[in-house]
Each structure stands twice: as C-alpha cells, then as structure tokens.
Amino acid sequence: MTIDSHQHFWKYTKETHGWIDDEMAVIRHDFLPEDLRPILIENNIDACVAVQADQTLEETNFLLQLANENNFIKGVVGWVDLKEKTINETLEVLNVEDKLKGFRHIVQGEPDPNFLLRSDFLNGVASLEKNNFTYDILVFPHQLGAVLEFVKKFPNQKFVIDHIAKPYIKDGFFNGWAVLMKEIAKQENVFCKLSGMATEANFKSWTPQELEPYMKLVLENFGTKRVMYGSDWPVCLVAGDYSTIKNIATDFIKTLSKTEQTNIMGNNAIDFYGLKP
C-alpha cells in the first residue's frame, strides 16, 4: 500500500484555527474525507494517517469517528493531555480504539524550549510506551536539543519527527538543524517524515532544488527504513496542489531501488503505526 502518513481534517472556525493567518487564507474552510478521497485516488495513494490539529479530546474523537466511517483512513494520531496524573488510566481506556495509533502535542507552540523534558510530560510519554502508542514530535529547530535528550530517555518508544523538524528553509539556515538531526537519527527508534517542507520555504517561490539538501541529510542519516512520505494536506495547499507536493518526495527518491521507494512511500508508515489493510 502507498500511504500518506500525515494529513489533517477539520471543520474550520476562527477560534480553533487561529494559527491560519492571512497568508494561509486558502485553507480557511472545512477539509473532510470527501475532499481528500478523490485527491488520493488521483495520486495513486491507497490510504492515509489523520493527525491532530487541535489539542482537545474532542479532536481525537472527531478523527476516530471519521476513520471509522472511512476505510481509507487507516490510522489516527490524536491528542491527550500527557501531563495529567491519571494518564495511564486514560490511555488504557483509549486502547480499545483499533485505529488510534498514537498521539502528538504541538510542542512547537510551547514557549518553554525544554517543554519535552518536564517531569509530568515525561511521565505521560512513559505511559505511551506501556500502552504501545507512538508519538509524533512536532518542533522547531531551536527545540532539537531538547528532542535529542528526550528521545534518549525512551529507547523503546516509537518516535517520528514531523516535517523534518521544520528547518528555516526560507531563511537558508541549515547547519544548526543538520548537526542535531544527525545526532537524533543515531537513535534507531526515531523515524522522520518527509513532509511539510515547501511550507517552510517561500510559499510562492520555492523550488525542489532548495529543499534537496534537507531531504538528502534526512535520507542519509535516517535511512530508507525510517523515512516516510507525508503530504501535510491541507496545510500544503498554501504552497501548491497535492500532486506538486507529492512529487517533492517521489522525484527525490526516484533513483533508489523499488524496494526502498516502496518503504518510504508506504511500508515504513505501515510498520511504524501498525496499520492494517
């Protein structure tokens, strides 16, 4: 199966989606499975993983409902308050949801660069490991030092870095991000999504050549068994249509073997999230 490992659904409201600024106005409306299904078919994508965009349990339940109603949504990465004292009990209850594969916190929005290392958050992540859930890491480059320390604490927890940690492509910054990503990649339980890159460049003038050094570093260090394709639809629409965004990844990996390409475009996501046909 070919899998889009990272996309979102939402019913747009100004209050919930205030992060969508005027520059991103094109995505200020609802995006639901009936909008995505024909796009996936057109692009020969068999299935997807829906990832949270709002930090509420209602969001998690909303995504699970959509997944249970639409078989092409094979997995959900939801949100839960990992800092709550009763987190283990909460996760045990949620574990009955077959399509709930893992969780994410919008750490990039936290003012504390060391948010991941807070004791209450670490306790929650320890509970994820006990309950066999994955964790998506959403951060900016200045938080990667904390990420390195964080992942080292949980060598058996499945982690994946979303959007290659959002390097400042628009500004041409590379070295600081690269040094830390190389170190993080040494932890074999950490995967990385080839996603969200065009939106970190200039929306209107980005080129594939501009993104290539970042993708090359990720591929060289994480390898073809720990990298997975993700579109970041519909956020990606601010920088191009779905096909254009998909081609960033497929064009970059076209010189790899068929097996390696298949891994990146589906098998790695299936293995990481435990997706079922």
mmCIF file of N, CA, C and O in Angstrom, residues 144-153 161 174-191 217-218 220-222 226:
data_model
loop_
_atom_site.group_PDB
_atom_site.id
_atom_site.type_symbol
_atom_site.label_atom_id
_atom_site.label_comp_id
_atom_site.label_asym_id
_atom_site.label_seq_id
_atom_site.Cartn_x
_atom_site.Cartn_y
_atom_site.Cartn_z
ATOM 1 N N LEU A 144 15.423 21.259 19.076
ATOM 2 C CA LEU A 144 16.005 19.950 18.783
ATOM 3 C C LEU A 144 16.979 19.465 19.850
ATOM 4 O O LEU A 144 17.170 18.266 20.019
ATOM 5 N N GLY A 145 17.608 20.371 20.558
ATOM 6 C CA GLY A 145 18.478 19.953 21.657
ATOM 7 C C GLY A 145 17.687 19.192 22.703
ATOM 8 O O GLY A 145 18.124 18.138 23.200
ATOM 9 N N ALA A 146 16.505 19.704 23.032
ATOM 10 C CA ALA A 146 15.627 19.018 23.977
ATOM 11 C C ALA A 146 15.122 17.702 23.396
ATOM 12 O O ALA A 146 14.991 16.704 24.108
ATOM 13 N N VAL A 147 14.855 17.690 22.085
ATOM 14 C CA VAL A 147 14.400 16.453 21.433
ATOM 15 C C VAL A 147 15.444 15.346 21.588
ATOM 16 O O VAL A 147 15.114 14.200 21.905
ATOM 17 N N LEU A 148 16.707 15.685 21.378
ATOM 18 C CA LEU A 148 17.780 14.688 21.488
ATOM 19 C C LEU A 148 17.815 14.081 22.887
ATOM 20 O O LEU A 148 17.869 12.847 23.044
ATOM 21 N N GLU A 149 17.756 14.937 23.897
ATOM 22 C CA GLU A 149 17.761 14.444 25.270
ATOM 23 C C GLU A 149 16.506 13.626 25.558
ATOM 24 O O GLU A 149 16.546 12.587 26.227
ATOM 25 N N PHE A 150 15.395 14.076 25.025
ATOM 26 C CA PHE A 150 14.084 13.436 25.215
ATOM 27 C C PHE A 150 14.068 12.012 24.659
ATOM 28 O O PHE A 150 13.710 11.055 25.353
ATOM 29 N N VAL A 151 14.452 11.846 23.389
ATOM 30 C CA VAL A 151 14.355 10.513 22.778
ATOM 31 C C VAL A 151 15.332 9.525 23.407
ATOM 32 O O VAL A 151 15.074 8.317 23.436
ATOM 33 N N LYS A 152 16.449 10.030 23.923
ATOM 34 C CA LYS A 152 17.413 9.145 24.574
ATOM 35 C C LYS A 152 16.837 8.518 25.848
ATOM 36 O O LYS A 152 17.274 7.451 26.278
ATOM 37 N N LYS A 153 15.859 9.182 26.438
ATOM 38 C CA LYS A 153 15.243 8.678 27.674
ATOM 39 C C LYS A 153 14.315 7.490 27.415
ATOM 40 O O LYS A 153 13.983 6.750 28.343
ATOM 41 N N ILE A 161 9.634 12.198 13.781
ATOM 42 C CA ILE A 161 9.748 13.656 13.691
ATOM 43 C C ILE A 161 8.906 14.143 12.518
ATOM 44 O O ILE A 161 9.107 13.726 11.379
ATOM 45 N N PHE A 174 20.724 26.078 7.793
ATOM 46 C CA PHE A 174 20.880 24.634 7.606
ATOM 47 C C PHE A 174 21.732 23.976 8.692
ATOM 48 O O PHE A 174 21.332 22.985 9.290
ATOM 49 N N ASN A 175 22.901 24.517 8.976
ATOM 50 C CA ASN A 175 23.913 23.806 9.767
ATOM 51 C C ASN A 175 23.470 23.431 11.174
ATOM 52 O O ASN A 175 23.694 22.296 11.621
ATOM 53 N N GLY A 176 22.875 24.354 11.910
ATOM 54 C CA GLY A 176 22.454 24.064 13.279
ATOM 55 C C GLY A 176 21.424 22.949 13.317
ATOM 56 O O GLY A 176 21.511 22.024 14.143
ATOM 57 N N TRP A 177 20.452 23.023 12.409
ATOM 58 C CA TRP A 177 19.434 21.972 12.276
ATOM 59 C C TRP A 177 20.095 20.645 11.921
ATOM 60 O O TRP A 177 19.789 19.604 12.506
ATOM 61 N N ALA A 178 21.026 20.681 10.975
ATOM 62 C CA ALA A 178 21.651 19.453 10.467
ATOM 63 C C ALA A 178 22.442 18.721 11.547
ATOM 64 O O ALA A 178 22.357 17.493 11.666
ATOM 65 N N VAL A 179 23.182 19.450 12.341
ATOM 66 C CA VAL A 179 24.010 18.829 13.390
ATOM 67 C C VAL A 179 23.140 18.024 14.349
ATOM 68 O O VAL A 179 23.450 16.870 14.686
ATOM 69 N N LEU A 180 22.049 18.613 14.786
ATOM 70 C CA LEU A 180 21.195 17.943 15.761
ATOM 71 C C LEU A 180 20.381 16.814 15.141
ATOM 72 O O LEU A 180 20.165 15.772 15.764
ATOM 73 N N MET A 181 19.936 16.983 13.899
ATOM 74 C CA MET A 181 19.198 15.902 13.242
ATOM 75 C C MET A 181 20.086 14.667 13.056
ATOM 76 O O MET A 181 19.629 13.521 13.198
ATOM 77 N N LYS A 182 21.357 14.884 12.762
ATOM 78 C CA LYS A 182 22.287 13.751 12.642
ATOM 79 C C LYS A 182 22.394 12.983 13.955
ATOM 80 O O LYS A 182 22.412 11.753 13.979
ATOM 81 N N GLU A 183 22.464 13.711 15.050
ATOM 82 C CA GLU A 183 22.568 13.074 16.363
ATOM 83 C C GLU A 183 21.288 12.333 16.725
ATOM 84 O O GLU A 183 21.318 11.204 17.234
ATOM 85 N N ILE A 184 20.146 12.962 16.453
ATOM 86 C CA ILE A 184 18.855 12.334 16.760
ATOM 87 C C ILE A 184 18.680 11.061 15.935
ATOM 88 O O ILE A 184 18.159 10.049 16.423
ATOM 89 N N ALA A 185 19.125 11.082 14.697
ATOM 90 C CA ALA A 185 18.983 9.928 13.805
ATOM 91 C C ALA A 185 19.764 8.710 14.296
ATOM 92 O O ALA A 185 19.475 7.578 13.890
ATOM 93 N N LYS A 186 20.738 8.917 15.178
ATOM 94 C CA LYS A 186 21.501 7.791 15.728
ATOM 95 C C LYS A 186 20.639 6.926 16.650
ATOM 96 O O LYS A 186 20.992 5.779 16.937
ATOM 97 N N GLN A 187 19.517 7.495 17.116
ATOM 98 C CA GLN A 187 18.579 6.737 17.948
ATOM 99 C C GLN A 187 17.670 5.932 17.010
ATOM 100 O O GLN A 187 16.850 6.505 16.299
ATOM 101 N N GLU A 188 17.818 4.636 16.993
ATOM 102 C CA GLU A 188 17.177 3.809 15.971
ATOM 103 C C GLU A 188 15.667 3.680 16.125
ATOM 104 O O GLU A 188 14.998 3.156 15.233
ATOM 105 N N ASN A 189 15.110 4.158 17.234
ATOM 106 C CA ASN A 189 13.658 4.142 17.427
ATOM 107 C C ASN A 189 12.996 5.416 16.915
ATOM 108 O O ASN A 189 11.777 5.580 17.048
ATOM 109 N N VAL A 190 13.779 6.308 16.308
ATOM 110 C CA VAL A 190 13.243 7.578 15.815
ATOM 111 C C VAL A 190 13.172 7.553 14.291
ATOM 112 O O VAL A 190 14.177 7.316 13.610
ATOM 113 N N PHE A 191 11.969 7.812 13.764
ATOM 114 C CA PHE A 191 11.719 7.913 12.329
ATOM 115 C C PHE A 191 11.585 9.388 11.954
ATOM 116 O O PHE A 191 11.599 10.257 12.824
ATOM 117 N N LEU A 217 20.016 15.111 3.716
ATOM 118 C CA LEU A 217 20.537 14.859 5.061
ATOM 119 C C LEU A 217 19.654 13.873 5.810
ATOM 120 O O LEU A 217 20.142 12.958 6.482
ATOM 121 N N VAL A 218 18.340 14.044 5.706
ATOM 122 C CA VAL A 218 17.402 13.135 6.381
ATOM 123 C C VAL A 218 17.573 11.714 5.864
ATOM 124 O O VAL A 218 17.689 10.759 6.646
ATOM 125 N N GLU A 220 20.135 10.306 4.275
ATOM 126 C CA GLU A 220 21.454 9.742 4.571
ATOM 127 C C GLU A 220 21.570 9.295 6.024
ATOM 128 O O GLU A 220 22.280 8.336 6.337
ATOM 129 N N ASN A 221 20.879 9.985 6.927
ATOM 130 C CA ASN A 221 21.052 9.700 8.350
ATOM 131 C C ASN A 221 19.974 8.793 8.941
ATOM 132 O O ASN A 221 20.270 7.959 9.800
ATOM 133 N N PHE A 222 18.744 8.922 8.477
ATOM 134 C CA PHE A 222 17.685 8.041 8.980
ATOM 135 C C PHE A 222 17.587 6.762 8.149
ATOM 136 O O PHE A 222 17.115 5.740 8.639
ATOM 137 N N ARG A 226 13.531 4.243 7.812
ATOM 138 C CA ARG A 226 12.996 5.092 8.893
ATOM 139 C C ARG A 226 12.517 6.446 8.378
ATOM 140 O O ARG A 226 12.386 7.400 9.149
#
